[in-house]
Short mmCIF file of C-alpha atoms in Angstrom, two decimals:
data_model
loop_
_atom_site.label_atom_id
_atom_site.label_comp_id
_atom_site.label_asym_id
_atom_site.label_seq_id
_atom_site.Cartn_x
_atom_site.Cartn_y
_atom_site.Cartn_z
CA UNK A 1 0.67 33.73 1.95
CA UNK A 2 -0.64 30.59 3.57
CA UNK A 3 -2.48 29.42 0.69
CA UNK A 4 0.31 30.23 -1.67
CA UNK A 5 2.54 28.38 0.62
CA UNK A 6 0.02 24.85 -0.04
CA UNK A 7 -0.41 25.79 -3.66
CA UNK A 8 3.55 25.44 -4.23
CA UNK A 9 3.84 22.31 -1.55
CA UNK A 10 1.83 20.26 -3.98
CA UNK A 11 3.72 21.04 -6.91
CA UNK A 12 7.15 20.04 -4.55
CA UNK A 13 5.66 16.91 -3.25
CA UNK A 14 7.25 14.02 -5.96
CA UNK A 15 4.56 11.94 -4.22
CA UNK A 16 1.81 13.94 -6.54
CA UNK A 17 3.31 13.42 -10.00
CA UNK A 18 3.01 9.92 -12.20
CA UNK A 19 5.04 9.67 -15.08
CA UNK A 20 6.58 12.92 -15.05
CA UNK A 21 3.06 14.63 -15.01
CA UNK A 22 1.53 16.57 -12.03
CA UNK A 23 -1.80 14.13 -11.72
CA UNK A 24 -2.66 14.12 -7.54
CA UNK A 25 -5.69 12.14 -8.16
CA UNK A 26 -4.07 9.21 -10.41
CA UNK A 27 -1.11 9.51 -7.73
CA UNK A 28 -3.59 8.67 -4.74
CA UNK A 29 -5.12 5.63 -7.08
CA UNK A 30 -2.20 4.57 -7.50
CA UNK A 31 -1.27 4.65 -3.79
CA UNK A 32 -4.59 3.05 -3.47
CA UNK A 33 -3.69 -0.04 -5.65
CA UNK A 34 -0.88 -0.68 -4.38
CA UNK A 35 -2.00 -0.68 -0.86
CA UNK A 36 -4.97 -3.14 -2.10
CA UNK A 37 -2.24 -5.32 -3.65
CA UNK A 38 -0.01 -5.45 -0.64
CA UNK A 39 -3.15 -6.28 1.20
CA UNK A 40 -4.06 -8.98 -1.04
CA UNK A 41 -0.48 -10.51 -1.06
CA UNK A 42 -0.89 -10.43 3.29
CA UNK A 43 -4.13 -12.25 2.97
CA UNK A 44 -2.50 -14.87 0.69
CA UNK A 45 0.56 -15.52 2.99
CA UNK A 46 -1.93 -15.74 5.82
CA UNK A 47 -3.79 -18.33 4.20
CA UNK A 48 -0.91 -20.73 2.90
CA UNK A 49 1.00 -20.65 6.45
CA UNK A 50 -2.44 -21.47 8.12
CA UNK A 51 -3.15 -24.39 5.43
CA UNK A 52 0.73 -25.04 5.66
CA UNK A 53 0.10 -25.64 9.45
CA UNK A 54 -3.20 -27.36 9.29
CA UNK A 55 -1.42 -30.48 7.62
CA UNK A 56 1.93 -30.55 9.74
CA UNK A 57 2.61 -33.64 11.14
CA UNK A 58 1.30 -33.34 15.38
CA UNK A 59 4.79 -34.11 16.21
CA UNK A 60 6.13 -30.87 14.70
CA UNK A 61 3.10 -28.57 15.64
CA UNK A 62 3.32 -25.77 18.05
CA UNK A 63 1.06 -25.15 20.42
#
């Protein structure tokens, strides 16, 4: 019953299908890009608020 149980929690899960189709593994590349993307965008915020800080005039700097 267990395994019939997973079988049909799969199916449920609106987190498996892409475009109307049941596809888990183009579901969890999708995740998987969008996660990388997110990560990207971080890295590029991180990046212009150190620059952005680098050339702040001293008077305004925190410390």
């Amino acid at each position: 019953m267990w395994e019939q149980s997973r079988y049909f929690d799969d199916f449920e899960n609106a987190a498996n299908y892409v475009n109307g189709r049941f596809d888990p593994k183009a579901a969890q590349a999708l995740r998987a890009a969008h996660q990388h993307k997110l990560e990207e965008e971080a890295r590029a915020r991180r990046e212009v608020r150190t620059i952005a800080q680098q050339h702040r005039p001293q008077s305004l700097r925190r410390n």
